[in-house]
Amino acid sequence: MADDKKLTTRAADFSAWYNETVLKAELADYSPVRGCMVIRPNGYGIWERMQRALDDKFKATGHQNAYFPLFIPESFLQKEAEHVEGFAPETAVVTHGGGKKLEEPLIVRPTSETIIYHMFAKWTQSYRDLPILMNQWANVVRWEMRTRLFLRTTEFLWQEGHTAHVTHDEAEEETRRMLGVYRDFMEGWMAMPVITGQKTNAERFAGALRTYSCEAMMQDNKALQAGTSHNLGQNFSKAFDLKFQAEHGGTEFAWNTSWGVSTRLVGGLVMTHGDDNGLRTPPLLAPIELVIVPIYRTDEERSVVLEAAHRIQKSLSDWERRDIARIRVHVDARDGMKPGAKYYEWELRGIPLRLEIGPRDLLKNEAVLVRRDTRAKTPVSLDTLGEEVAEMLSRVQREMLEAARERLDASTVRERISYDQFRQLMEGPGGFVYAGWCEGAECEAQIKEETKATIRVLPDEEFRSADAPATCLKCGKPATAEAVWAKAY
RNA sequence: CGGGGCGUAGCGUAGCCCGGUAGCGCGCCUGCUUCGGGAGCAGGAGGUCGCUGGUUCAAAUCCAGUCGCCCCGACCA
């Protein structure tokens, strides 16, 4: 019976642990439609907080939200050669509407470059109309063969930023800027450290000049591509005739960028921070930051304790911190459920802090504050509760990032290892391996074939090893780049 | 699409080999006692055994087909 309630441990079966955590924490559930999931309030609440934080960052960097249609004329997809090759196999196509066969089938957007740059073309005449800096929050559909809750679903929610610029350099700057925004969000809000860098041609977005990525490491030492930012060059502007009159005469094609993160991030959050008791949510993204669990025996105690609990909730909700944000507090007043049962439930859901308060505490004008991440208990005075909780929340946020970073470092190999050692590592514990690469597509493909590992990124300068690797991991010829290898989701 | 597994109450499952009135745990409802780490007792509700067809006096069980889901691979955010 007690075993029913326990999660499969991460060590026993990481994949089973992940699924059970998502289901039991009620983040999401399987839907009647194959490959599609229902995001339940606990999961959607996290996504909403992600959206809010990201949206603020997009606005702060000059972007505006807009919305483009779900349906895209099939012919649009055909206009950019690489793009159609990349996406056509996984599109859902609408052939009928209102009981009639459509003149031209409509694809359900797998991404919106085509329709958005078509519209940008319509709105752009002069260099004075640029840059265009837009973002949309939307759902997209990709007919994946194999799906997993949050990580890869047929339909998923995301944001896609799309911009148009006068010069290549300006577009490149935008591409890098948004990658930085993602990284700031992932580290600052999700407490999920990432490495950033450029994708190889094999891993590049279909239709892009260059793709940059934030790669995070999950607790099974596999990589998760958490967000990408693409410099699209003039590929789409040429395909969609997105031209403008240049400042000094003549007509030029615009330079585009696109960048996106999705509900996959929720899965990344689970696999970064979850433990064998369930989810751990960093405070900044937790829909509830602190749950108060009242403890009582008699009806009289119940009313006294609950009254205190609600009083505390009110004062903490008024507690000013981080300028406008207030502490999100919930009182678990459910009757007929023992405190212990409530502890387990809130731990499973990953609520960062719990305040236990009973008659004995009230006599001492105290309560017991419990951290979800470490499960450490601290008695706190009710007089200074606001300060203590606010301080604890920022400490938890900080320490969760530190713990995740230590884990990333611990499973990162920078020493020069042989290909055999590399192979064994990928068959066994996994992790990120920094190694030399001759930049040959052959070596990249062979390593993937033989080990399932791929080049996650050619790391940005700050991540590169102090002494650049001299030879290619695979062929042993002189290395022209350093690459980060890992198995990935 | 290849390989593996599974469909029996809301969830998890036993029963299937060897056909004969569908059982258990959790959860749910009611009441009482409980409540500082997953409560106890008593009573109760809940099932066309995925679907279709066949064999049989009789099918959850045997046979054929079919649908769906999960896991592992190739594809991908």
Coordinates of C-alpha atoms (C1' of nucleotides) in Angstrom, one line a residue:
Chain A
M1 CA 0.0 0.0 0.0
A2 CA 2.7 2.4 0.9
D3 CA 4.6 1.2 -2.1
D4 CA 1.7 2.4 -4.3
K5 CA 2.4 5.9 -3.2
K6 CA 6.1 5.8 -3.9
L7 CA 7.6 6.9 -7.1
T8 CA 9.9 4.6 -9.0
T9 CA 13.4 5.9 -8.1
R10 CA 15.5 7.8 -10.6
A11 CA 18.3 5.3 -10.1
A12 CA 16.0 2.4 -10.9
D13 CA 14.4 3.8 -14.0
F14 CA 14.8 7.4 -14.9
S15 CA 12.3 7.3 -17.6
A16 CA 9.6 5.7 -15.5
W17 CA 10.4 8.2 -12.7
Y18 CA 9.9 11.1 -15.1
N19 CA 6.5 9.8 -16.3
E20 CA 5.2 9.1 -12.9
T21 CA 6.4 12.4 -11.5
V22 CA 4.6 14.3 -14.3
L23 CA 1.4 12.3 -13.8
K24 CA 1.3 12.1 -10.0
A25 CA 2.3 15.7 -9.5
E26 CA -0.7 16.4 -11.9
L27 CA 1.4 18.5 -14.3
A28 CA -0.2 16.7 -17.3
D29 CA -2.1 13.7 -18.3
Y30 CA -2.4 11.6 -21.4
S31 CA -5.3 12.6 -23.7
P32 CA -7.5 10.5 -25.9
V33 CA -5.6 11.8 -28.9
R34 CA -2.4 9.9 -29.6
G35 CA 0.7 11.9 -28.8
C36 CA -1.2 14.8 -27.4
M37 CA -1.3 15.6 -23.7
V38 CA -3.5 17.7 -21.4
I39 CA -1.6 20.2 -19.4
R40 CA -3.2 20.3 -16.0
P41 CA -3.4 23.3 -13.7
N42 CA -0.2 22.4 -11.8
G43 CA 1.7 22.2 -15.0
Y44 CA 0.0 25.1 -16.7
G45 CA 0.7 27.3 -13.7
I46 CA 4.4 26.7 -14.1
W47 CA 4.1 27.4 -17.8
E48 CA 2.2 30.6 -17.1
R49 CA 5.0 31.8 -14.9
M50 CA 7.5 30.9 -17.5
Q51 CA 5.5 32.8 -20.1
R52 CA 5.2 35.9 -17.9
A53 CA 8.9 36.0 -17.2
L54 CA 9.9 35.5 -20.8
D55 CA 7.3 37.9 -22.1
D56 CA 8.7 40.6 -19.8
K57 CA 12.2 39.9 -21.2
F58 CA 11.0 40.1 -24.8
K59 CA 9.2 43.3 -24.2
A60 CA 12.3 44.7 -22.4
T61 CA 14.3 43.9 -25.5
G62 CA 11.9 45.8 -27.7
H63 CA 9.6 43.1 -29.1
Q64 CA 5.9 43.2 -29.5
N65 CA 3.4 40.3 -29.5
A66 CA 1.2 39.5 -32.4
Y67 CA -0.7 36.5 -33.6
F68 CA -0.6 34.7 -37.0
P69 CA -3.0 32.0 -38.2
L70 CA -2.8 28.3 -37.2
F71 CA -3.2 27.3 -40.9
I72 CA -0.6 27.9 -43.5
P73 CA -1.2 27.4 -47.3
E74 CA 0.7 24.3 -48.3
S75 CA 2.4 26.2 -51.1
F76 CA 4.1 28.5 -48.5
L77 CA 6.0 25.7 -47.0
Q78 CA 7.4 24.7 -50.5
K79 CA 9.0 28.1 -51.0
E80 CA 12.1 27.5 -49.0
A81 CA 13.8 24.3 -50.1
E82 CA 15.6 23.3 -46.9
H83 CA 12.6 24.3 -44.8
V84 CA 10.1 22.1 -46.6
E85 CA 12.5 19.2 -46.6
G86 CA 12.9 19.6 -42.8
F87 CA 9.2 20.0 -41.9
A88 CA 7.0 18.5 -44.6
P89 CA 7.4 14.9 -43.3
E90 CA 6.0 15.9 -39.9
T91 CA 3.1 18.2 -40.8
A92 CA -0.6 17.7 -40.3
V93 CA -2.6 18.7 -43.4
V94 CA -6.1 19.9 -43.6
T95 CA -7.7 18.8 -46.8
H96 CA -11.4 19.4 -46.1
G97 CA -13.3 22.3 -44.6
G98 CA -17.0 22.8 -44.2
G99 CA -17.6 19.4 -45.8
K100 CA -15.8 20.4 -49.0
K101 CA -12.4 19.5 -50.3
L102 CA -10.2 22.5 -50.2
E103 CA -8.7 24.0 -53.4
E104 CA -5.3 24.1 -51.6
P105 CA -4.6 22.0 -48.6
L106 CA -3.7 23.9 -45.4
I107 CA -1.0 22.7 -43.2
V108 CA -1.2 23.1 -39.4
R109 CA 1.8 25.2 -38.6
P110 CA 4.8 23.3 -37.4
T111 CA 6.5 26.7 -37.1
S112 CA 5.5 30.0 -38.6
E113 CA 8.4 31.4 -40.6
T114 CA 6.6 31.1 -43.9
I115 CA 3.4 32.9 -43.1
I116 CA 5.1 35.5 -40.9
Y117 CA 7.7 36.5 -43.5
H118 CA 4.9 36.6 -46.1
M119 CA 3.2 39.2 -43.9
F120 CA 6.4 41.0 -43.1
A121 CA 6.9 41.4 -46.9
K122 CA 3.6 43.1 -47.1
W123 CA 4.4 45.5 -44.4
T124 CA 7.9 46.4 -45.5
Q125 CA 8.8 49.0 -48.1
S126 CA 11.6 51.0 -46.7
Y127 CA 14.6 50.5 -44.4
R128 CA 12.6 52.8 -42.2
D129 CA 10.1 50.0 -41.6
L130 CA 12.9 47.9 -40.1
P131 CA 13.7 46.3 -37.8
I132 CA 10.5 44.4 -37.2
L133 CA 10.7 42.7 -33.8
M134 CA 7.8 40.4 -33.1
N135 CA 6.9 37.4 -31.0
Q136 CA 3.9 35.2 -30.9
W137 CA 2.6 32.8 -28.2
A138 CA 1.1 29.9 -30.0
N139 CA 0.5 26.2 -30.4
V140 CA 2.2 24.2 -33.1
V141 CA 1.8 20.7 -34.4
R142 CA 4.6 18.3 -35.4
W143 CA 3.7 14.8 -36.3
E144 CA 6.4 13.1 -34.3
M145 CA 6.8 9.3 -34.4
R146 CA 7.4 9.0 -30.7
T147 CA 6.1 11.3 -28.1
R148 CA 6.8 12.0 -24.4
L149 CA 5.0 14.1 -21.9
F150 CA 6.2 17.7 -22.3
L151 CA 9.5 16.7 -24.1
R152 CA 8.0 15.8 -27.4
T153 CA 4.2 16.0 -28.0
T154 CA 2.3 16.2 -31.3
E155 CA 0.9 19.6 -30.3
F156 CA 2.9 21.8 -28.1
L157 CA 2.8 25.4 -26.8
W158 CA 5.7 27.8 -27.4
Q159 CA 6.7 31.2 -28.3
E160 CA 8.4 32.0 -31.6
G161 CA 10.1 35.3 -32.1
H162 CA 10.5 36.6 -35.6
T163 CA 12.5 39.6 -36.7
A164 CA 13.6 41.4 -39.8
H165 CA 16.6 43.6 -40.1
V166 CA 18.5 45.8 -42.5
T167 CA 21.9 44.1 -42.2
H168 CA 23.4 40.7 -41.5
D169 CA 25.2 42.0 -38.5
E170 CA 22.1 43.4 -36.9
A171 CA 20.3 40.1 -37.4
E172 CA 23.3 38.3 -35.9
E173 CA 23.3 40.6 -32.9
E174 CA 19.6 39.9 -32.4
T175 CA 20.1 36.2 -32.7
R176 CA 22.8 36.3 -30.0
R177 CA 20.9 38.7 -27.8
M178 CA 17.8 36.4 -27.7
L179 CA 20.0 33.4 -27.0
G180 CA 21.3 35.4 -24.0
V181 CA 17.8 36.1 -22.9
Y182 CA 17.0 32.5 -22.9
R183 CA 20.1 31.7 -21.0
D184 CA 19.3 34.3 -18.4
F185 CA 15.8 32.9 -18.0
M186 CA 17.0 29.3 -17.8
E187 CA 19.6 30.1 -15.2
G188 CA 17.9 32.9 -13.3
W189 CA 14.4 31.6 -13.2
M190 CA 14.5 27.9 -13.9
A191 CA 17.8 27.4 -11.9
M192 CA 18.9 25.3 -14.8
P193 CA 22.4 26.0 -16.0
V194 CA 23.1 25.7 -19.7
I195 CA 25.9 25.8 -22.1
T196 CA 25.5 27.9 -25.2
G197 CA 27.0 27.7 -28.6
Q198 CA 26.4 27.1 -32.3
K199 CA 24.8 24.0 -33.9
T200 CA 26.6 22.1 -36.6
N201 CA 25.2 22.1 -40.1
A202 CA 23.7 18.7 -39.4
E203 CA 21.8 20.0 -36.4
R204 CA 20.9 23.4 -37.8
F205 CA 17.3 24.6 -38.1
A206 CA 15.9 23.8 -41.6
G207 CA 16.3 27.0 -43.6
A208 CA 18.7 28.8 -41.2
L209 CA 22.1 30.2 -41.8
R210 CA 23.2 29.5 -38.3
T211 CA 21.5 28.0 -35.2
Y212 CA 22.5 28.7 -31.7
S213 CA 21.3 26.7 -28.8
C214 CA 21.0 26.5 -25.0
E215 CA 21.8 22.9 -23.9
A216 CA 20.9 21.7 -20.4
M217 CA 21.9 18.5 -18.7
M218 CA 19.2 16.3 -17.2
Q219 CA 19.8 14.1 -14.2
D220 CA 20.4 11.1 -16.4
N221 CA 23.3 13.0 -18.0
K222 CA 21.5 13.4 -21.3
A223 CA 21.3 16.8 -23.0
L224 CA 18.1 18.7 -23.5
Q225 CA 18.0 21.3 -26.2
A226 CA 16.2 23.9 -24.2
G227 CA 16.0 26.8 -26.6
T228 CA 17.2 27.8 -30.0
S229 CA 17.9 31.1 -31.8
H230 CA 18.4 31.2 -35.5
N231 CA 20.0 33.6 -37.9
L232 CA 17.9 32.9 -41.0
G233 CA 20.1 35.1 -43.2
Q234 CA 18.1 36.1 -46.3
N235 CA 16.8 32.6 -47.0
F236 CA 13.2 33.4 -46.1
S237 CA 13.3 37.0 -47.3
K238 CA 14.3 35.8 -50.7
A239 CA 11.6 33.1 -50.7
F240 CA 8.9 35.5 -49.6
D241 CA 10.1 38.6 -51.4
L242 CA 10.8 40.5 -48.2
K243 CA 12.5 43.5 -49.7
F244 CA 13.1 47.1 -48.8
Q245 CA 14.4 50.3 -50.3
A246 CA 17.8 50.8 -48.8
E247 CA 19.0 54.1 -47.3
H248 CA 21.3 54.8 -50.2
G249 CA 19.1 53.6 -53.0
G250 CA 18.5 50.1 -54.4
T251 CA 16.4 47.2 -53.2
E252 CA 17.7 44.8 -50.6
F253 CA 16.4 41.6 -49.0
A254 CA 15.9 41.8 -45.2
W255 CA 17.8 39.6 -42.8
N256 CA 15.7 37.5 -40.5
T257 CA 16.0 35.8 -37.1
S258 CA 13.7 33.4 -35.3
W259 CA 13.9 32.0 -31.8
G260 CA 11.8 29.8 -29.6
V261 CA 11.2 27.9 -26.4
S262 CA 8.4 25.6 -25.7
T263 CA 6.5 23.7 -23.0
R264 CA 9.4 21.3 -23.3
L265 CA 11.0 23.6 -20.6
V266 CA 8.5 22.2 -18.1
G267 CA 9.9 18.7 -18.8
G268 CA 13.4 20.1 -18.5
L269 CA 12.5 21.6 -15.1
V270 CA 11.3 18.3 -13.9
M271 CA 14.4 16.4 -15.1
T272 CA 16.7 19.0 -13.7
H273 CA 15.3 19.4 -10.2
G274 CA 13.1 16.5 -9.4
D275 CA 14.0 13.9 -6.8
D276 CA 12.7 10.6 -5.6
N277 CA 9.9 12.4 -3.7
G278 CA 8.7 14.2 -6.8
L279 CA 9.1 17.6 -8.3
R280 CA 11.1 20.5 -6.9
T281 CA 10.2 23.8 -8.4
P282 CA 12.4 26.9 -8.1
P283 CA 10.5 29.5 -6.2
L284 CA 10.4 32.0 -9.0
L285 CA 8.4 29.6 -11.2
A286 CA 6.3 28.0 -8.4
P287 CA 2.6 28.9 -8.7
I288 CA 2.5 28.5 -4.9
E289 CA 5.7 29.4 -3.1
L290 CA 4.7 28.5 0.4
V291 CA 2.0 26.2 1.6
I292 CA 0.8 26.4 5.2
V293 CA -0.2 23.1 6.7
P294 CA -2.2 23.6 9.9
I295 CA -1.9 21.0 12.7
Y296 CA -4.7 20.4 15.2
R297 CA -6.6 17.9 17.2
T298 CA -9.8 19.4 18.5
D299 CA -12.2 21.7 16.8
E300 CA -11.1 24.5 19.1
E301 CA -7.5 24.0 18.1
R302 CA -8.6 23.8 14.5
S303 CA -10.2 27.2 14.6
V304 CA -7.3 28.8 16.4
V305 CA -4.7 27.3 14.1
L306 CA -6.6 28.0 10.9
E307 CA -7.3 31.6 12.0
A308 CA -3.5 32.0 12.5
A309 CA -2.8 30.3 9.2
H310 CA -5.0 32.7 7.3
R311 CA -3.6 35.7 9.2
I312 CA -0.1 34.6 8.2
Q313 CA -1.2 34.1 4.6
K314 CA -2.6 37.5 4.5
S315 CA 0.5 39.2 5.9
L316 CA 2.9 37.2 3.7
S317 CA 0.8 38.0 0.6
D318 CA 1.2 41.6 1.5
W319 CA 4.9 41.1 2.0
E320 CA 6.8 43.3 -0.5
R321 CA 9.7 41.8 -2.2
R322 CA 11.2 41.9 -5.6
D323 CA 9.4 45.2 -6.1
I324 CA 5.9 44.1 -7.1
A325 CA 5.8 40.4 -6.5
R326 CA 4.2 39.1 -3.4
I327 CA 4.7 35.8 -1.8
R328 CA 2.2 33.3 -3.2
V329 CA 0.8 31.5 -0.2
H330 CA -1.7 28.7 0.1
V331 CA -3.4 27.4 3.2
D332 CA -4.1 23.7 3.0
A333 CA -7.3 23.7 5.2
R334 CA -8.5 20.3 4.0
D335 CA -10.1 18.5 6.9
G336 CA -9.9 14.7 7.3
M337 CA -6.4 14.5 5.9
K338 CA -3.5 14.1 8.3
P339 CA -0.6 16.6 8.2
G340 CA 1.8 13.9 7.1
A341 CA -0.3 13.1 4.1
K342 CA -0.3 16.7 3.1
Y343 CA 3.4 17.0 3.5
Y344 CA 3.9 14.2 1.0
E345 CA 1.5 15.6 -1.5
W346 CA 3.0 19.1 -1.5
E347 CA 6.5 17.6 -1.7
L348 CA 5.4 15.6 -4.7
R349 CA 4.1 18.8 -6.3
G350 CA 7.3 20.6 -5.6
I351 CA 6.1 23.6 -3.6
P352 CA 9.4 25.2 -2.5
L353 CA 8.5 26.0 1.1
R354 CA 6.1 24.6 3.7
L355 CA 5.1 26.2 7.0
E356 CA 3.9 23.8 9.6
I357 CA 1.9 25.4 12.3
G358 CA 0.2 23.9 15.3
P359 CA -1.0 24.7 18.8
R360 CA 2.5 24.2 20.3
D361 CA 4.0 26.6 17.8
L362 CA 1.4 29.2 18.4
L363 CA 2.1 29.2 22.1
K364 CA 5.8 30.0 21.3
N365 CA 4.7 32.5 18.6
E366 CA 6.6 30.3 16.1
A367 CA 6.1 28.0 13.1
V368 CA 8.3 25.4 11.4
L369 CA 9.6 26.3 8.0
V370 CA 10.6 23.4 5.7
R371 CA 12.5 23.6 2.5
R372 CA 11.4 21.3 -0.3
D373 CA 14.8 21.1 -1.9
T374 CA 16.7 19.9 1.1
R375 CA 13.8 19.0 3.4
A376 CA 15.6 21.0 6.1
K377 CA 13.3 22.2 9.0
T378 CA 13.9 25.6 10.7
P379 CA 11.8 27.1 13.5
V380 CA 10.9 30.7 12.7
S381 CA 9.4 33.4 14.8
L382 CA 6.1 34.7 13.5
D383 CA 7.3 38.2 14.1
T384 CA 10.0 38.0 11.5
L385 CA 8.3 35.5 9.2
G386 CA 8.1 37.8 6.2
E387 CA 11.8 38.5 6.1
E388 CA 12.6 34.9 6.8
V389 CA 10.4 33.5 4.1
A390 CA 11.5 36.0 1.5
E391 CA 15.2 35.3 2.4
M392 CA 14.6 31.6 2.3
L393 CA 12.9 31.8 -1.1
S394 CA 15.8 33.6 -2.7
R395 CA 18.3 31.2 -1.0
V396 CA 16.4 28.2 -2.3
Q397 CA 16.4 29.7 -5.8
R398 CA 20.1 30.3 -5.6
E399 CA 21.1 27.0 -4.1
M400 CA 19.0 25.1 -6.6
L401 CA 21.0 26.7 -9.4
E402 CA 24.2 25.9 -7.6
A403 CA 23.3 22.3 -7.0
A404 CA 22.3 21.9 -10.7
R405 CA 25.6 23.5 -11.8
E406 CA 27.6 21.2 -9.6
R407 CA 25.8 18.3 -11.2
L408 CA 26.5 19.6 -14.7
D409 CA 30.2 20.1 -13.9
A410 CA 30.5 16.7 -12.3
S411 CA 29.2 15.0 -15.4
T412 CA 31.3 17.1 -17.8
V413 CA 34.5 15.6 -19.2
R414 CA 37.1 18.0 -20.5
E415 CA 40.1 15.8 -20.2
R416 CA 41.3 14.4 -23.5
I417 CA 39.9 10.9 -23.8
S418 CA 40.3 8.3 -26.5
Y419 CA 37.4 7.4 -28.8
D420 CA 37.1 4.0 -27.0
Q421 CA 36.8 5.8 -23.7
F422 CA 34.3 8.1 -25.2
R423 CA 32.3 5.2 -26.5
Q424 CA 32.2 3.5 -23.1
L425 CA 31.3 6.7 -21.4
M426 CA 28.3 7.1 -23.8
E427 CA 27.2 3.5 -23.2
G428 CA 27.5 4.0 -19.5
P429 CA 27.0 7.1 -17.4
G430 CA 26.8 9.6 -20.3
G431 CA 27.5 13.3 -19.7
F432 CA 28.9 16.2 -21.8
V433 CA 32.3 15.6 -23.4
Y434 CA 34.4 18.5 -24.7
A435 CA 36.5 17.2 -27.6
G436 CA 38.2 18.2 -30.7
W437 CA 36.5 18.0 -34.1
C438 CA 37.9 18.2 -37.6
E439 CA 34.6 19.8 -38.6
G440 CA 34.0 16.9 -41.0
A441 CA 30.4 15.8 -41.4
E442 CA 31.7 12.2 -41.8
C443 CA 33.1 12.1 -38.3
E444 CA 30.0 13.7 -36.8
A445 CA 27.7 11.2 -38.5
Q446 CA 29.9 8.2 -37.7
I447 CA 30.0 9.1 -34.0
K448 CA 26.3 9.5 -34.0
E449 CA 25.9 6.1 -35.7
E450 CA 28.2 4.3 -33.3
T451 CA 27.4 6.0 -30.0
K452 CA 24.1 7.8 -30.4
A453 CA 25.9 10.9 -29.2
T454 CA 25.6 14.1 -31.2
I455 CA 27.4 17.4 -31.1
R456 CA 25.2 19.5 -28.9
V457 CA 27.0 22.7 -29.7
L458 CA 30.3 24.2 -30.7
P459 CA 30.5 26.0 -27.4
D460 CA 30.7 29.8 -27.1
E461 CA 34.0 31.2 -26.0
E462 CA 33.3 31.3 -22.3
F463 CA 32.6 27.6 -22.2
R464 CA 35.6 26.5 -24.3
S465 CA 38.5 24.7 -22.7
A466 CA 41.5 26.7 -21.7
D467 CA 43.7 24.5 -23.9
A468 CA 42.0 23.9 -27.2
P469 CA 41.9 20.2 -28.2
A470 CA 44.4 19.5 -30.9
T471 CA 42.9 16.5 -32.6
C472 CA 39.5 15.2 -33.8
L473 CA 37.9 12.8 -31.4
K474 CA 37.1 10.4 -34.2
C475 CA 39.7 10.7 -37.0
G476 CA 42.6 12.0 -35.0
K477 CA 43.4 14.7 -37.6
P478 CA 44.0 18.2 -36.5
A479 CA 40.9 19.7 -34.8
T480 CA 39.6 23.0 -36.1
A481 CA 36.9 23.3 -33.5
E482 CA 36.0 22.2 -30.0
A483 CA 32.6 20.4 -29.7
V484 CA 30.4 19.3 -26.9
W485 CA 29.2 15.8 -27.3
A486 CA 26.3 14.1 -25.5
K487 CA 23.3 11.9 -26.0
A488 CA 20.2 14.0 -26.2
Y489 CA 16.5 14.0 -25.8
Chain B
rC1 C1' 7.9 1.9 -39.4
rG2 C1' 11.0 -2.2 -36.6
rG3 C1' 11.3 -4.7 -31.6
rG4 C1' 9.0 -5.5 -26.7
rG5 C1' 4.9 -5.1 -23.3
rC6 C1' -0.1 -4.1 -21.8
rG7 C1' -5.7 -3.4 -22.2
rU8 C1' -10.4 -6.5 -16.1
rA9 C1' -14.2 -0.3 -11.2
rG10 C1' -11.1 6.4 -11.0
rC11 C1' -5.8 4.2 -10.3
rG12 C1' -2.8 -0.4 -9.6
rU13 C1' -3.7 -5.4 -10.3
rA14 C1' -5.3 -11.1 -9.4
rG15 C1' -8.0 -14.6 -12.2
rC16 C1' -6.4 -16.6 -18.3
rC17 C1' -2.0 -22.0 -19.0
rC18 C1' -6.4 -25.9 -16.8
rG19 C1' -13.7 -22.3 -19.7
rG20 C1' -18.4 -22.9 -14.9
rU21 C1' -22.0 -16.8 -10.5
rA22 C1' -15.3 -11.4 -11.4
rG23 C1' -11.6 -10.9 -6.5
rC24 C1' -7.9 -7.8 -3.9
rG25 C1' -5.3 -3.1 -2.7
rC26 C1' -5.5 2.2 -3.2
rG27 C1' -8.9 6.0 -4.0
rC28 C1' -14.3 7.5 -3.4
rC29 C1' -19.1 8.0 -0.2
rU30 C1' -21.4 7.8 5.2
rG31 C1' -20.5 7.6 10.5
rC32 C1' -17.4 7.5 14.8
rU33 C1' -12.6 7.8 16.7
rU34 C1' -8.1 10.4 14.8
rC35 C1' -4.6 14.5 13.4
rG36 C1' 3.5 17.3 15.0
rG37 C1' 5.6 12.7 8.4
rG38 C1' 1.3 8.7 3.9
rA39 C1' -4.8 7.2 10.2
rG40 C1' -8.2 3.1 12.4
rC41 C1' -12.8 0.7 12.6
rA42 C1' -17.7 -0.1 10.7
rG43 C1' -21.0 0.3 6.7
rG44 C1' -21.5 1.5 1.3
rA45 C1' -21.3 2.9 -4.0
rG46 C1' -18.7 1.6 -8.3
rG47 C1' -17.5 -3.6 -13.8
rU48 C1' -21.2 -4.3 -21.1
rC49 C1' -13.3 -7.9 -18.4
rG50 C1' -10.7 -2.6 -25.2
rC51 C1' -13.8 -3.9 -29.6
rU52 C1' -15.8 -7.5 -33.4
rG53 C1' -16.6 -12.3 -34.8
rG54 C1' -15.9 -17.6 -34.0
rU55 C1' -15.8 -22.4 -30.9
rU56 C1' -18.9 -24.1 -26.7
rC57 C1' -24.6 -25.9 -23.0
rA58 C1' -21.3 -22.1 -21.0
rA59 C1' -15.9 -17.3 -22.7
rA60 C1' -12.3 -12.3 -18.8
rU61 C1' -10.3 -17.3 -19.8
rC62 C1' -9.7 -20.9 -26.1
rC63 C1' -9.3 -19.2 -31.6
rA64 C1' -9.2 -15.3 -35.5
rG65 C1' -9.3 -10.4 -36.5
rU66 C1' -9.2 -5.4 -35.1
rC67 C1' -8.4 -0.8 -32.2
rG68 C1' -5.8 1.7 -28.6
rC69 C1' -1.9 2.8 -25.2
rC70 C1' 3.0 2.4 -23.0
rC71 C1' 8.3 1.3 -23.4
rC72 C1' 13.0 0.6 -26.5
rG73 C1' 15.1 2.2 -31.6
rA74 C1' 15.2 5.5 -36.4
rC75 C1' 13.0 11.3 -36.7
rC76 C1' 12.6 15.8 -33.8
rA77 C1' 11.7 21.6 -29.8

